[in-house]
Amino acid sequence: MSEIEHLLREDLRGQTAYGAPQLDVPVQLNTNENAYPIPEDVAAVVAEFIGRELRGLNRYPDRDALALRGDLAAYLGHGLTADNVWAANGSNEILQQLLQAFGGPGRAVLGFMPSYSMHPLLARGTGTAFVDAGREADYTLTPGHVRWAIEAHDPDLVFLVSPNNPTGTALDAAVVEAAYEAARGIVVIDEAYAEFARDRASTALGLLEGRKRLVVTRTMSKAFAFAGARVGYLAADPELVEKLLLVRLPYHLSSITQAAARGALACATRLQSEVDELKHQRDRIVKNLRAKGLPVADSDANFVLVGGLRDAAAVWRAVLDEGVLIRDVGLPGRLRITAGNEEETASLLAAFDTVLERRPELFDSASEQRSASEQQQEQNQ
């Protein structure tokens, strides 16, 4: 053990930092980014908002980001106001602040893996114990399972993800309600991909009223194509929002970030057209991979989870050799694929055609693939 390793917190020793492979390949479909760059007309609006702030950069930003929070509340609707909203540098910082305020040493957060891989890492970073209650064999969650897990573990926080990453599945409102009724602590619904849901009304925002311990987190990284700007936010009861000010860093959200986000929000309707196109490409991937005999669950996110792989790591490498980068999320027999633009989708499907033809031993037999695919489609009817 090195001198520095010896001085590190014991629970961090031997750990590796989070990160997806960043490789220079023609088609990158591995980190769930929005495939479309900011349109020129939107970029002009964002630049105008930023320009208004440039000469005032000698002053600290609005510490509480009130104007941005008001714009976010207007975007979300559901009768929310700025007092219901909090913003930070990406939804990861939002989740970290929730853990700092309501978790910490001697406290626990309950999650349901496989789900967003940052949840246990954020818990560890804040000294909060992470408890994994697992999922059903098909990766779904039922109200009964969630209620049982909360009653069995009595966590201080509960993390639920809808649509879930990496499965792409959305939660039924009954699951959220069961979690809230069973929990004594904070219930967080991570809705990073909510704008891509087939039913936009499936959001938990409509459940916030009267539920003071319920939190809905969002991000501008996906639907707003704003991953590089790092803007995340939450909606909750005003008292809960107020408590987060106890742990936020002073002036944590820069004037430039706030201005850029407000410019993008002013163009929200324009940006939704790109969301609709990504949903189309997502469904195109699902349809085509199923036609090849591969089981793919219906997705409410901007990615899909494909199965039927005897050797997921080898398929990942073979697809990469065709110039397409997708994500190995560590689930046996499965890989995650981000929905790209029309050309990227064509390249992805062509890559799978090539690998299926050249390396059939990497996949389940054709009959097994068709059987699984047909069963999935029957369940969805």
PDB file of C-alpha atoms in Angstrom, residues 138-299:
ATOM      1  CA  ASP A 138     -37.184  -9.379 -15.772  1.00  0.00           C
ATOM      2  CA  TYR A 139     -35.743  -6.271 -14.039  1.00  0.00           C
ATOM      3  CA  THR A 140     -39.172  -4.811 -13.259  1.00  0.00           C
ATOM      4  CA  LEU A 141     -40.316  -3.442  -9.901  1.00  0.00           C
ATOM      5  CA  THR A 142     -43.657  -4.134  -8.263  1.00  0.00           C
ATOM      6  CA  PRO A 143     -45.329  -2.214  -5.442  1.00  0.00           C
ATOM      7  CA  GLY A 144     -45.113  -5.321  -3.267  1.00  0.00           C
ATOM      8  CA  HIS A 145     -41.372  -5.760  -3.752  1.00  0.00           C
ATOM      9  CA  VAL A 146     -40.664  -2.091  -3.059  1.00  0.00           C
ATOM     10  CA  ARG A 147     -42.857  -2.073   0.022  1.00  0.00           C
ATOM     11  CA  TRP A 148     -41.210  -5.237   1.354  1.00  0.00           C
ATOM     12  CA  ALA A 149     -37.699  -3.852   0.790  1.00  0.00           C
ATOM     13  CA  ILE A 150     -38.442  -0.589   2.596  1.00  0.00           C
ATOM     14  CA  GLU A 151     -40.068  -2.338   5.536  1.00  0.00           C
ATOM     15  CA  ALA A 152     -37.175  -4.810   5.756  1.00  0.00           C
ATOM     16  CA  HIS A 153     -34.342  -2.244   5.611  1.00  0.00           C
ATOM     17  CA  ASP A 154     -35.926   0.965   7.000  1.00  0.00           C
ATOM     18  CA  PRO A 155     -33.730   3.327   4.916  1.00  0.00           C
ATOM     19  CA  ASP A 156     -33.302   7.054   5.396  1.00  0.00           C
ATOM     20  CA  LEU A 157     -33.604   7.599   1.645  1.00  0.00           C
ATOM     21  CA  VAL A 158     -35.037   5.554  -1.232  1.00  0.00           C
ATOM     22  CA  PHE A 159     -33.786   5.908  -4.820  1.00  0.00           C
ATOM     23  CA  LEU A 160     -36.122   4.916  -7.658  1.00  0.00           C
ATOM     24  CA  VAL A 161     -35.358   5.559 -11.337  1.00  0.00           C
ATOM     25  CA  SER A 162     -37.986   6.114 -14.031  1.00  0.00           C
ATOM     26  CA  PRO A 163     -37.256   5.457 -16.831  1.00  0.00           C
ATOM     27  CA  ASN A 164     -34.673   3.130 -15.344  1.00  0.00           C
ATOM     28  CA  ASN A 165     -31.079   3.087 -16.522  1.00  0.00           C
ATOM     29  CA  PRO A 166     -29.983   0.661 -18.034  1.00  0.00           C
ATOM     30  CA  THR A 167     -33.282  -1.137 -18.703  1.00  0.00           C
ATOM     31  CA  GLY A 168     -35.246   1.820 -20.098  1.00  0.00           C
ATOM     32  CA  THR A 169     -38.406   0.812 -18.246  1.00  0.00           C
ATOM     33  CA  ALA A 170     -40.759   3.339 -16.605  1.00  0.00           C
ATOM     34  CA  LEU A 171     -42.306   2.948 -13.158  1.00  0.00           C
ATOM     35  CA  ASP A 172     -46.004   2.656 -12.567  1.00  0.00           C
ATOM     36  CA  ALA A 173     -47.384   5.362 -10.262  1.00  0.00           C
ATOM     37  CA  ALA A 174     -48.448   2.590  -7.880  1.00  0.00           C
ATOM     38  CA  VAL A 175     -44.780   1.771  -7.228  1.00  0.00           C
ATOM     39  CA  VAL A 176     -44.006   5.367  -6.265  1.00  0.00           C
ATOM     40  CA  GLU A 177     -47.066   5.559  -4.048  1.00  0.00           C
ATOM     41  CA  ALA A 178     -46.167   2.265  -2.335  1.00  0.00           C
ATOM     42  CA  ALA A 179     -42.634   3.496  -1.696  1.00  0.00           C
ATOM     43  CA  TYR A 180     -43.831   6.764  -0.200  1.00  0.00           C
ATOM     44  CA  GLU A 181     -46.388   5.082   2.027  1.00  0.00           C
ATOM     45  CA  ALA A 182     -43.858   2.548   3.331  1.00  0.00           C
ATOM     46  CA  ALA A 183     -40.901   4.906   3.823  1.00  0.00           C
ATOM     47  CA  ARG A 184     -40.277   7.192   6.788  1.00  0.00           C
ATOM     48  CA  GLY A 185     -37.544   9.106   4.950  1.00  0.00           C
ATOM     49  CA  ILE A 186     -36.924  10.826   1.617  1.00  0.00           C
ATOM     50  CA  VAL A 187     -38.151   9.115  -1.557  1.00  0.00           C
ATOM     51  CA  VAL A 188     -36.263  10.235  -4.665  1.00  0.00           C
ATOM     52  CA  ILE A 189     -37.558   9.552  -8.179  1.00  0.00           C
ATOM     53  CA  ASP A 190     -34.677   9.989 -10.632  1.00  0.00           C
ATOM     54  CA  GLU A 191     -36.303  11.097 -13.909  1.00  0.00           C
ATOM     55  CA  ALA A 192     -33.250  11.935 -15.996  1.00  0.00           C
ATOM     56  CA  TYR A 193     -34.887  10.500 -19.130  1.00  0.00           C
ATOM     57  CA  ALA A 194     -38.501  11.520 -18.468  1.00  0.00           C
ATOM     58  CA  GLU A 195     -38.888  13.542 -21.679  1.00  0.00           C
ATOM     59  CA  PHE A 196     -38.289  10.401 -23.749  1.00  0.00           C
ATOM     60  CA  ALA A 197     -41.124   8.414 -22.153  1.00  0.00           C
ATOM     61  CA  ARG A 198     -43.807   7.098 -24.476  1.00  0.00           C
ATOM     62  CA  ASP A 199     -46.353   8.458 -22.000  1.00  0.00           C
ATOM     63  CA  ARG A 200     -45.106  11.878 -20.878  1.00  0.00           C
ATOM     64  CA  ALA A 201     -47.850  11.914 -18.235  1.00  0.00           C
ATOM     65  CA  SER A 202     -46.124   9.049 -16.405  1.00  0.00           C
ATOM     66  CA  THR A 203     -43.933  11.495 -14.468  1.00  0.00           C
ATOM     67  CA  ALA A 204     -44.043  11.533 -10.670  1.00  0.00           C
ATOM     68  CA  LEU A 205     -44.378  15.335 -10.711  1.00  0.00           C
ATOM     69  CA  GLY A 206     -48.126  14.904 -10.389  1.00  0.00           C
ATOM     70  CA  LEU A 207     -47.628  13.067  -7.089  1.00  0.00           C
ATOM     71  CA  LEU A 208     -45.683  15.845  -5.345  1.00  0.00           C
ATOM     72  CA  GLU A 209     -48.624  17.734  -3.871  1.00  0.00           C
ATOM     73  CA  GLY A 210     -49.177  16.747  -0.251  1.00  0.00           C
ATOM     74  CA  ARG A 211     -46.089  14.505  -0.184  1.00  0.00           C
ATOM     75  CA  LYS A 212     -43.424  16.531   1.612  1.00  0.00           C
ATOM     76  CA  ARG A 213     -40.791  13.764   1.508  1.00  0.00           C
ATOM     77  CA  LEU A 214     -41.088  13.083  -2.240  1.00  0.00           C
ATOM     78  CA  VAL A 215     -38.428  14.419  -4.626  1.00  0.00           C
ATOM     79  CA  VAL A 216     -38.287  14.300  -8.432  1.00  0.00           C
ATOM     80  CA  THR A 217     -34.859  14.882  -9.980  1.00  0.00           C
ATOM     81  CA  ARG A 218     -34.268  15.886 -13.598  1.00  0.00           C
ATOM     82  CA  THR A 219     -31.407  16.901 -15.891  1.00  0.00           C
ATOM     83  CA  MET A 220     -30.924  19.134 -18.923  1.00  0.00           C
ATOM     84  CA  SER A 221     -28.179  16.837 -20.241  1.00  0.00           C
ATOM     85  CA  LYS A 222     -30.431  14.563 -22.289  1.00  0.00           C
ATOM     86  CA  ALA A 223     -33.576  16.150 -23.698  1.00  0.00           C
ATOM     87  CA  PHE A 224     -31.992  19.629 -23.900  1.00  0.00           C
ATOM     88  CA  ALA A 225     -28.733  18.346 -25.463  1.00  0.00           C
ATOM     89  CA  PHE A 226     -26.957  20.184 -22.652  1.00  0.00           C
ATOM     90  CA  ALA A 227     -24.617  17.527 -21.268  1.00  0.00           C
ATOM     91  CA  GLY A 228     -21.611  19.832 -21.564  1.00  0.00           C
ATOM     92  CA  ALA A 229     -23.323  22.590 -19.573  1.00  0.00           C
ATOM     93  CA  ARG A 230     -23.919  20.393 -16.491  1.00  0.00           C
ATOM     94  CA  VAL A 231     -27.355  21.463 -15.264  1.00  0.00           C
ATOM     95  CA  GLY A 232     -29.530  19.280 -13.052  1.00  0.00           C
ATOM     96  CA  TYR A 233     -32.483  20.134 -10.862  1.00  0.00           C
ATOM     97  CA  LEU A 234     -35.190  18.776  -8.593  1.00  0.00           C
ATOM     98  CA  ALA A 235     -38.776  19.504  -7.669  1.00  0.00           C
ATOM     99  CA  ALA A 236     -39.963  19.018  -4.084  1.00  0.00           C
ATOM    100  CA  ASP A 237     -41.689  20.672  -1.150  1.00  0.00           C
ATOM    101  CA  PRO A 238     -40.275  24.170  -0.438  1.00  0.00           C
ATOM    102  CA  GLU A 239     -39.142  23.153   3.054  1.00  0.00           C
ATOM    103  CA  LEU A 240     -37.076  20.283   1.665  1.00  0.00           C
ATOM    104  CA  VAL A 241     -35.538  22.606  -0.939  1.00  0.00           C
ATOM    105  CA  GLU A 242     -34.628  25.056   1.812  1.00  0.00           C
ATOM    106  CA  LYS A 243     -32.755  22.354   3.726  1.00  0.00           C
ATOM    107  CA  LEU A 244     -30.460  21.736   0.742  1.00  0.00           C
ATOM    108  CA  LEU A 245     -29.047  25.230   1.149  1.00  0.00           C
ATOM    109  CA  LEU A 246     -27.345  23.898   4.286  1.00  0.00           C
ATOM    110  CA  VAL A 247     -25.029  21.714   2.185  1.00  0.00           C
ATOM    111  CA  ARG A 248     -24.665  23.563  -1.112  1.00  0.00           C
ATOM    112  CA  LEU A 249     -21.356  25.281  -1.761  1.00  0.00           C
ATOM    113  CA  PRO A 250     -21.413  29.087  -1.902  1.00  0.00           C
ATOM    114  CA  TYR A 251     -22.189  30.318  -5.440  1.00  0.00           C
ATOM    115  CA  HIS A 252     -22.098  26.736  -6.694  1.00  0.00           C
ATOM    116  CA  LEU A 253     -23.842  27.476 -10.005  1.00  0.00           C
ATOM    117  CA  SER A 254     -21.947  29.976 -12.167  1.00  0.00           C
ATOM    118  CA  SER A 255     -23.540  32.980 -13.843  1.00  0.00           C
ATOM    119  CA  ILE A 256     -22.616  31.493 -17.234  1.00  0.00           C
ATOM    120  CA  THR A 257     -24.263  28.174 -16.416  1.00  0.00           C
ATOM    121  CA  GLN A 258     -27.426  29.835 -15.163  1.00  0.00           C
ATOM    122  CA  ALA A 259     -27.644  32.059 -18.230  1.00  0.00           C
ATOM    123  CA  ALA A 260     -27.020  29.200 -20.664  1.00  0.00           C
ATOM    124  CA  ALA A 261     -29.699  27.082 -19.011  1.00  0.00           C
ATOM    125  CA  ARG A 262     -32.228  29.926 -19.135  1.00  0.00           C
ATOM    126  CA  GLY A 263     -31.513  30.393 -22.842  1.00  0.00           C
ATOM    127  CA  ALA A 264     -32.099  26.709 -23.526  1.00  0.00           C
ATOM    128  CA  LEU A 265     -35.312  26.737 -21.498  1.00  0.00           C
ATOM    129  CA  ALA A 266     -36.547  29.649 -23.588  1.00  0.00           C
ATOM    130  CA  CYS A 267     -36.228  27.296 -26.578  1.00  0.00           C
ATOM    131  CA  ALA A 268     -37.702  24.202 -24.915  1.00  0.00           C
ATOM    132  CA  THR A 269     -40.411  23.725 -27.543  1.00  0.00           C
ATOM    133  CA  ARG A 270     -37.862  23.931 -30.361  1.00  0.00           C
ATOM    134  CA  LEU A 271     -35.638  21.341 -28.679  1.00  0.00           C
ATOM    135  CA  GLN A 272     -38.508  18.879 -28.200  1.00  0.00           C
ATOM    136  CA  SER A 273     -38.509  18.174 -31.934  1.00  0.00           C
ATOM    137  CA  GLU A 274     -35.091  16.571 -31.504  1.00  0.00           C
ATOM    138  CA  VAL A 275     -36.482  14.487 -28.642  1.00  0.00           C
ATOM    139  CA  ASP A 276     -39.237  13.181 -30.897  1.00  0.00           C
ATOM    140  CA  GLU A 277     -36.684  12.183 -33.544  1.00  0.00           C
ATOM    141  CA  LEU A 278     -34.552  10.347 -30.977  1.00  0.00           C
ATOM    142  CA  LYS A 279     -37.637   8.472 -29.781  1.00  0.00           C
ATOM    143  CA  HIS A 280     -38.264   7.457 -33.390  1.00  0.00           C
ATOM    144  CA  GLN A 281     -34.705   6.170 -33.768  1.00  0.00           C
ATOM    145  CA  ARG A 282     -34.956   4.342 -30.419  1.00  0.00           C
ATOM    146  CA  ASP A 283     -38.078   2.535 -31.599  1.00  0.00           C
ATOM    147  CA  ARG A 284     -36.387   1.822 -34.922  1.00  0.00           C
ATOM    148  CA  ILE A 285     -33.566   0.075 -33.065  1.00  0.00           C
ATOM    149  CA  VAL A 286     -36.024  -1.965 -31.021  1.00  0.00           C
ATOM    150  CA  LYS A 287     -37.976  -3.049 -34.107  1.00  0.00           C
ATOM    151  CA  ASN A 288     -34.898  -3.963 -36.161  1.00  0.00           C
ATOM    152  CA  LEU A 289     -33.048  -5.857 -33.439  1.00  0.00           C
ATOM    153  CA  ARG A 290     -36.194  -7.837 -32.649  1.00  0.00           C
ATOM    154  CA  ALA A 291     -36.476  -8.675 -36.344  1.00  0.00           C
ATOM    155  CA  LYS A 292     -32.966 -10.111 -36.109  1.00  0.00           C
ATOM    156  CA  GLY A 293     -34.207 -12.381 -33.316  1.00  0.00           C
ATOM    157  CA  LEU A 294     -32.717 -10.461 -30.408  1.00  0.00           C
ATOM    158  CA  PRO A 295     -34.886  -9.781 -27.322  1.00  0.00           C
ATOM    159  CA  VAL A 296     -35.170  -6.051 -26.646  1.00  0.00           C
ATOM    160  CA  ALA A 297     -37.466  -4.548 -24.038  1.00  0.00           C
ATOM    161  CA  ASP A 298     -39.656  -1.584 -24.932  1.00  0.00           C
ATOM    162  CA  SER A 299     -37.874   1.555 -23.757  1.00  0.00           C
TER     163      SER A 299
END
